[in-house]
Coordinates of C-alpha atoms in Angstrom, one line a residue:
M1 CA -0.5 -15.4 -22.3
K2 CA -0.5 -12.1 -23.3
I3 CA 1.0 -9.3 -20.2
G4 CA 0.2 -5.5 -20.1
C5 CA 1.7 -3.2 -18.3
V6 CA 0.8 0.5 -18.7
K7 CA 1.5 4.0 -16.9
E8 CA 0.3 4.5 -13.6
I9 CA -2.2 7.9 -14.2
K10 CA -2.6 8.5 -10.2
N11 CA -1.2 11.7 -8.7
N12 CA 3.0 11.5 -8.5
E13 CA 2.8 8.0 -9.4
F14 CA 6.2 7.5 -10.8
R15 CA 5.9 3.6 -10.0
V16 CA 6.0 1.1 -12.5
G17 CA 4.3 -2.7 -12.9
L18 CA 7.1 -4.5 -14.7
T19 CA 10.9 -4.0 -14.7
P20 CA 12.9 -4.9 -17.9
D21 CA 13.9 -7.7 -15.7
N22 CA 10.9 -8.5 -15.1
V23 CA 9.7 -9.0 -19.3
K24 CA 12.9 -11.2 -19.6
A25 CA 11.3 -13.7 -16.8
Y26 CA 7.8 -13.8 -18.6
V27 CA 9.4 -13.6 -22.5
A28 CA 11.6 -16.9 -21.2
A29 CA 8.9 -18.5 -19.8
G30 CA 7.0 -18.2 -23.2
H31 CA 4.5 -14.8 -22.5
H32 CA 4.5 -12.1 -25.0
V33 CA 4.8 -8.6 -22.9
Y34 CA 3.3 -5.1 -23.9
I35 CA 4.4 -2.1 -22.3
E36 CA 2.6 0.9 -22.9
K37 CA 5.1 4.0 -24.5
G38 CA 6.9 5.3 -21.5
A39 CA 5.3 3.4 -18.6
G40 CA 8.4 3.2 -16.6
I41 CA 10.5 6.7 -17.3
G42 CA 9.5 7.6 -13.8
S43 CA 11.2 4.9 -12.6
G44 CA 14.4 4.8 -14.2
F45 CA 13.7 2.5 -17.4
T46 CA 13.7 3.5 -20.5
D47 CA 12.0 2.1 -23.3
G48 CA 15.3 0.9 -25.2
E49 CA 15.2 -1.3 -22.3
Y50 CA 12.2 -3.1 -22.5
V51 CA 12.8 -4.0 -26.1
D52 CA 15.9 -5.4 -25.9
A53 CA 14.1 -7.6 -22.9
G54 CA 12.0 -9.2 -24.9
A55 CA 8.3 -6.7 -25.0
S56 CA 6.4 -4.7 -27.7
V57 CA 6.0 -1.0 -26.5
L58 CA 2.9 0.8 -28.1
D59 CA 1.6 4.1 -27.7
D60 CA -1.9 3.7 -26.8
P61 CA -2.8 2.2 -23.2
A62 CA -6.2 1.3 -24.2
D63 CA -5.1 -1.2 -27.0
I64 CA -2.7 -2.7 -24.2
W65 CA -6.0 -3.1 -21.9
H66 CA -8.2 -4.8 -24.7
M67 CA -5.6 -6.7 -26.0
V68 CA -4.1 -8.4 -23.1
D69 CA -4.9 -11.6 -20.5
M70 CA -3.4 -9.9 -17.6
M71 CA -3.0 -6.3 -16.4
V72 CA 0.2 -6.0 -14.0
K73 CA 0.1 -2.8 -12.2
V74 CA 1.4 -1.1 -9.0
K75 CA -2.0 1.0 -8.1
E76 CA -5.9 1.1 -8.6
P77 CA -7.3 1.9 -11.6
L78 CA -9.1 5.3 -11.7
P79 CA -12.4 6.0 -12.8
E80 CA -11.3 7.3 -16.1
E81 CA -10.0 3.5 -16.7
Y82 CA -12.9 1.6 -15.7
P83 CA -14.1 1.9 -19.1
L84 CA -11.1 -0.4 -20.0
F85 CA -12.7 -3.3 -17.6
R86 CA -13.8 -6.4 -19.1
E87 CA -14.9 -9.7 -18.6
G88 CA -12.3 -12.2 -17.9
L89 CA -9.6 -9.9 -17.6
I90 CA -7.0 -10.3 -14.6
L91 CA -5.4 -8.1 -13.2
Y92 CA -3.1 -8.2 -10.9
T93 CA -2.5 -5.0 -8.2
Y94 CA -3.3 -3.1 -5.4
L95 CA -6.9 -2.5 -4.7
H96 CA -7.7 -2.1 -1.2
L97 CA -11.3 -2.1 -2.3
A98 CA -12.4 -2.2 1.1
A99 CA -11.9 1.4 1.3
D100 CA -13.1 1.9 -2.3
K101 CA -16.6 1.1 -3.0
E102 CA -16.9 2.8 -6.2
Q103 CA -14.2 0.7 -7.9
T104 CA -15.5 -2.7 -6.2
D105 CA -18.6 -1.4 -8.4
A106 CA -16.5 -1.5 -11.2
L107 CA -14.3 -4.6 -11.1
L108 CA -18.2 -6.7 -10.1
E109 CA -19.9 -4.9 -12.6
G110 CA -17.1 -5.5 -15.5
K111 CA -16.4 -8.7 -14.3
V112 CA -12.8 -9.0 -14.3
K113 CA -10.6 -11.3 -12.6
S114 CA -9.1 -9.4 -9.8
V115 CA -6.1 -9.8 -7.5
A116 CA -4.6 -8.1 -5.3
Y117 CA -1.6 -7.4 -3.7
E118 CA -2.1 -6.4 -0.2
T119 CA -4.4 -9.5 0.6
L120 CA -2.2 -12.4 -0.6
Q121 CA -1.3 -14.5 1.9
E122 CA 1.5 -16.5 2.6
K123 CA 0.7 -20.0 4.2
D124 CA 2.7 -18.6 7.7
G125 CA 0.2 -15.6 7.6
S126 CA 2.7 -13.0 6.6
L127 CA 1.8 -10.7 3.0
P128 CA 4.3 -10.7 0.5
L129 CA 3.1 -8.1 -1.2
L130 CA 2.6 -5.6 0.9
A131 CA 5.9 -6.0 3.1
P132 CA 8.4 -4.2 0.9
M133 CA 6.4 -0.7 0.1
S134 CA 5.4 -1.3 3.8
Q135 CA 9.0 -1.5 4.4
I136 CA 9.1 1.8 2.6
A137 CA 5.7 3.6 3.7
G138 CA 7.0 2.8 7.8
R139 CA 10.6 4.6 6.9
L140 CA 9.2 7.6 4.9
S141 CA 6.4 8.4 7.2
I142 CA 9.4 8.9 9.4
Q143 CA 11.2 11.0 7.0
E144 CA 7.8 13.3 6.2
G145 CA 6.9 13.5 9.5
A146 CA 10.3 14.7 10.6
K147 CA 10.0 17.1 7.7
Y148 CA 6.7 18.4 8.1
L149 CA 7.7 19.2 12.0
E150 CA 10.0 22.0 10.7
K151 CA 7.9 25.4 11.2
K152 CA 7.1 26.5 7.4
F153 CA 4.9 23.3 6.9
G154 CA 3.1 24.3 10.1
G155 CA 4.6 22.1 12.2
E156 CA 6.2 23.1 16.2
G157 CA 9.1 23.3 14.8
I158 CA 11.2 20.9 16.8
L159 CA 13.9 18.7 15.3
L160 CA 13.5 14.4 15.9
A161 CA 16.6 13.7 17.7
G162 CA 17.2 17.5 18.9
V163 CA 21.0 18.4 20.4
P164 CA 22.8 18.7 23.9
G165 CA 20.9 20.7 26.3
T166 CA 17.4 20.1 24.0
P167 CA 14.6 18.0 24.5
K168 CA 14.4 14.9 21.7
A169 CA 11.0 14.9 19.6
N170 CA 8.8 12.2 21.2
V171 CA 7.0 9.7 18.4
V172 CA 4.3 7.4 19.0
I173 CA 3.6 4.9 16.6
L174 CA 0.5 3.1 16.6
G175 CA 0.8 -0.3 15.4
G176 CA 3.8 -2.8 15.3
G177 CA 3.3 -4.4 12.6
T178 CA 5.7 -4.3 9.2
V179 CA 5.1 -0.3 9.5
G180 CA 5.4 0.5 12.6
M181 CA 8.4 -1.8 13.1
N182 CA 10.3 0.4 10.1
A183 CA 9.1 3.5 11.3
C184 CA 10.6 2.5 14.4
K185 CA 13.9 1.2 13.4
I186 CA 14.1 4.9 11.9
A187 CA 12.9 6.9 14.4
V188 CA 15.4 4.8 16.8
G189 CA 18.0 5.6 14.6
M190 CA 17.5 9.5 14.1
G191 CA 17.5 9.4 18.0
A192 CA 13.9 10.0 19.2
N193 CA 12.2 9.0 21.9
V194 CA 10.2 6.4 20.5
T195 CA 6.5 4.4 21.9
I196 CA 5.2 1.8 20.1
L197 CA 1.9 0.4 20.7
D198 CA 0.2 -2.6 19.9
V199 CA -2.7 -5.2 20.5
N200 CA -0.2 -8.1 19.9
L201 CA 1.6 -8.7 23.2
K202 CA 4.3 -11.6 21.5
R203 CA 4.5 -8.3 18.8
L204 CA 5.3 -6.0 21.3
E205 CA 7.9 -8.7 22.8
Q206 CA 9.9 -8.9 19.8
L207 CA 9.8 -5.3 19.0
D208 CA 11.1 -4.7 22.8
N209 CA 14.2 -7.5 22.7
M210 CA 14.8 -6.2 18.9
F211 CA 15.4 -2.4 19.9
G212 CA 15.8 -2.5 23.9
A213 CA 15.4 0.5 26.5
H214 CA 15.3 2.5 23.2
I215 CA 11.3 2.2 22.7
Q216 CA 8.8 2.4 25.1
T217 CA 6.3 -0.4 24.2
L218 CA 2.9 0.1 25.4
Y219 CA -0.7 -2.4 24.8
S220 CA -3.4 -1.0 22.4
V221 CA -6.6 0.5 25.0
D222 CA -7.2 3.9 23.9
S223 CA -6.5 4.8 27.0
N224 CA -3.2 4.0 26.6
V225 CA -3.4 5.6 23.1
E226 CA -5.0 8.7 24.2
K227 CA -2.3 9.4 27.1
A228 CA 0.6 8.6 24.7
V229 CA -0.9 10.8 21.2
I230 CA -1.2 13.6 24.0
G231 CA 2.4 14.4 24.6
A232 CA 3.4 13.5 20.8
D233 CA 5.3 15.8 18.8
L234 CA 4.8 13.0 15.4
V235 CA 2.4 10.3 15.4
I236 CA 2.6 7.3 12.8
G237 CA -0.7 5.7 12.2
S238 CA 0.5 1.9 11.0
V239 CA -2.8 -0.2 11.7
L240 CA -3.3 -2.8 9.6
I241 CA -6.3 -5.8 9.0
P242 CA -5.6 -7.2 5.8
G243 CA -8.1 -6.6 3.1
A244 CA -10.6 -4.8 5.6
S245 CA -11.1 -1.3 6.1
T246 CA -8.6 0.0 9.2
P247 CA -9.8 0.7 13.0
K248 CA -9.6 4.1 13.8
L249 CA -7.7 4.4 16.8
F250 CA -6.8 8.1 16.4
K251 CA -9.7 10.0 17.3
A252 CA -10.7 13.8 16.7
K253 CA -11.3 14.3 20.8
Y254 CA -6.9 14.0 20.8
L255 CA -6.2 16.9 18.7
P256 CA -7.6 19.5 20.5
E257 CA -5.3 18.1 23.9
M258 CA -2.4 17.8 21.4
K259 CA 0.5 20.1 20.9
N260 CA -0.1 23.0 18.5
G261 CA 1.8 22.3 15.5
A262 CA 2.1 18.4 16.1
V263 CA 2.4 16.0 13.1
F264 CA 0.5 12.7 12.1
V265 CA 1.2 11.2 9.5
D266 CA -1.6 8.1 8.3
V267 CA 0.5 5.3 6.8
A268 CA -2.8 3.1 6.7
I269 CA -5.0 6.2 4.6
D270 CA -5.1 3.6 1.7
Q271 CA -7.4 1.0 3.7
G272 CA -9.3 4.2 4.7
G273 CA -6.5 5.9 7.5
C274 CA -6.9 5.0 11.1
G275 CA -7.7 9.0 11.9
E276 CA -11.1 9.9 12.5
T277 CA -10.0 12.9 10.6
S278 CA -7.5 11.4 7.8
H279 CA -8.5 12.2 4.8
V280 CA -6.3 11.2 1.2
T281 CA -4.4 13.9 0.2
T282 CA -1.4 13.5 -3.2
H283 CA 2.4 14.4 -3.2
D284 CA 1.2 17.8 -4.8
D285 CA -0.7 18.5 -1.6
P286 CA 0.1 16.4 0.8
V287 CA -0.5 18.1 4.5
Y288 CA -3.6 19.9 6.1
I289 CA -4.2 21.1 9.6
Q290 CA -6.9 20.8 11.5
D291 CA -7.5 21.9 15.6
G292 CA -3.6 23.0 15.2
V293 CA -2.3 19.1 14.2
V294 CA -0.9 18.9 10.4
H295 CA -2.1 15.7 9.1
Y296 CA 0.2 13.4 6.3
C297 CA -2.0 11.3 4.6
V298 CA -0.5 10.8 1.3
G299 CA -2.5 7.5 -0.4
N300 CA 1.1 6.6 -2.2
M301 CA 3.9 7.1 -0.5
P302 CA 6.1 5.6 -1.6
G303 CA 5.5 6.8 -5.2
A304 CA 7.7 9.0 -4.1
V305 CA 10.8 7.0 -3.9
P306 CA 9.8 5.2 -7.7
R307 CA 13.3 3.1 -7.8
T308 CA 13.4 1.9 -5.2
S309 CA 9.7 1.1 -4.8
T310 CA 9.5 -0.5 -8.2
I311 CA 12.3 -2.6 -7.7
A312 CA 11.6 -3.7 -4.1
L313 CA 7.9 -4.1 -5.3
T314 CA 8.6 -6.7 -8.3
N315 CA 11.0 -8.3 -7.0
A316 CA 8.2 -9.7 -4.6
T317 CA 5.5 -9.6 -7.2
L318 CA 7.1 -11.4 -10.0
K319 CA 6.9 -15.0 -8.5
Y320 CA 3.2 -14.5 -8.3
G321 CA 2.7 -13.5 -11.4
L322 CA 4.7 -16.0 -13.4
F323 CA 2.5 -18.9 -11.8
I324 CA -0.5 -17.2 -12.4
A325 CA 0.7 -16.5 -16.1
E326 CA 1.7 -20.4 -16.3
N327 CA -1.4 -22.0 -15.1
G328 CA -4.1 -19.6 -15.4
L329 CA -5.8 -18.1 -12.9
E330 CA -8.3 -20.7 -12.0
E331 CA -6.2 -23.4 -11.9
A332 CA -3.5 -21.2 -9.9
C333 CA -6.0 -20.9 -7.6
R334 CA -6.3 -24.4 -6.9
K335 CA -2.1 -25.4 -7.6
S336 CA -1.7 -22.1 -4.2
P337 CA -4.0 -21.7 -1.8
V338 CA -1.7 -18.2 -1.8
I339 CA -2.7 -17.1 -4.8
R340 CA -6.9 -18.2 -4.2
S341 CA -6.0 -15.2 -0.9
G342 CA -5.2 -12.8 -3.7
V343 CA -8.8 -13.0 -5.6
N344 CA -10.9 -9.7 -4.8
T345 CA -13.7 -10.4 -7.2
Y346 CA -13.9 -13.2 -10.2
G347 CA -17.1 -13.0 -12.8
G348 CA -19.3 -10.7 -11.1
K349 CA -19.1 -11.7 -7.3
L350 CA -16.9 -10.3 -4.3
T351 CA -14.7 -13.5 -3.4
N352 CA -12.9 -11.5 -0.3
K353 CA -14.7 -11.5 3.2
N354 CA -13.0 -8.8 4.2
V355 CA -13.8 -6.4 1.7
A356 CA -17.7 -7.7 1.7
I357 CA -18.2 -6.7 4.9
A358 CA -16.8 -3.7 4.5
H359 CA -19.3 -2.6 2.2
N360 CA -21.9 -5.2 3.2
Y361 CA -22.6 -7.3 0.0
E362 CA -22.3 -10.9 -0.6
Y363 CA -19.4 -12.8 -1.2
T364 CA -19.0 -16.4 -2.7
E365 CA -15.5 -18.6 -2.0
E366 CA -16.2 -20.3 -5.0
L367 CA -14.6 -19.1 -8.4
A368 CA -17.3 -20.3 -10.5

């Protein structure tokens, strides 16, 4: 199979879909790999390393889109890439279609076979291709939140850990999944007062056993969320329903009651965000202030640490990508329900139920 990887064009997105080591693995399995010139530079990988690994490095990304059987990316294609879609192309990347009707329509019109990292689900219910970026985004959320609590960025001017004789910051985490747990780990490590909310009591028990007296766990109902965020200095939105639009737990009505200069980091923004007042921002212009609350809603947070993010992501995606390349998408899906769970569009049809619900579209279980 011909495998392609182009440079990401999203704002400040320096990750890359394949590392030189990934290229070696595909080439060793008998596949041909085409890389856009400079695609790996942002993550610290030179064109020479890709050539040494066996890839062909090309100048024009359009040539790669047109010749390959499977395109491996990191982020969703942007509108300027939609004209490069074509029937039969396998697109293997993050898509987040529930929050992006325009991209959904473009993939359907182009009859692209799209496999979304974020919906590929293992038999135990885990999301192996989302997990590494969730770990990074969760840890980054506290790092970024702590920065934007500084007065110069519009924050209230509070240090997360405080110092002896001063109060620690109150950190509230909405959602106890991979993002929430990793955010909790960093917030606790920095010495903040941490409250974490979730609807899964078993998960709250796990978090309580993990962090003990260092955190407060609460069942996530509107009344508990409201009480928690009103007293918060930093709120992390880390809610996820795989493939679906995110429920809006962080209400607009909470903002006037919150501390002036409190910070809200919406890690769920890729799926539409869990805040009623959230809208996507970029690394170039990451925050805005509404009703005195600083909102950080960058849609590709892990792109800020591309070397770590690329290696972590491709460690996870390689196995499944090789399986698709070896078998073809149809046979891969017949052999593996896990691969099938990642397919969002196929031959002009929507094949993911949660995406269909988000856009009120019909969908099919069949790949035909």
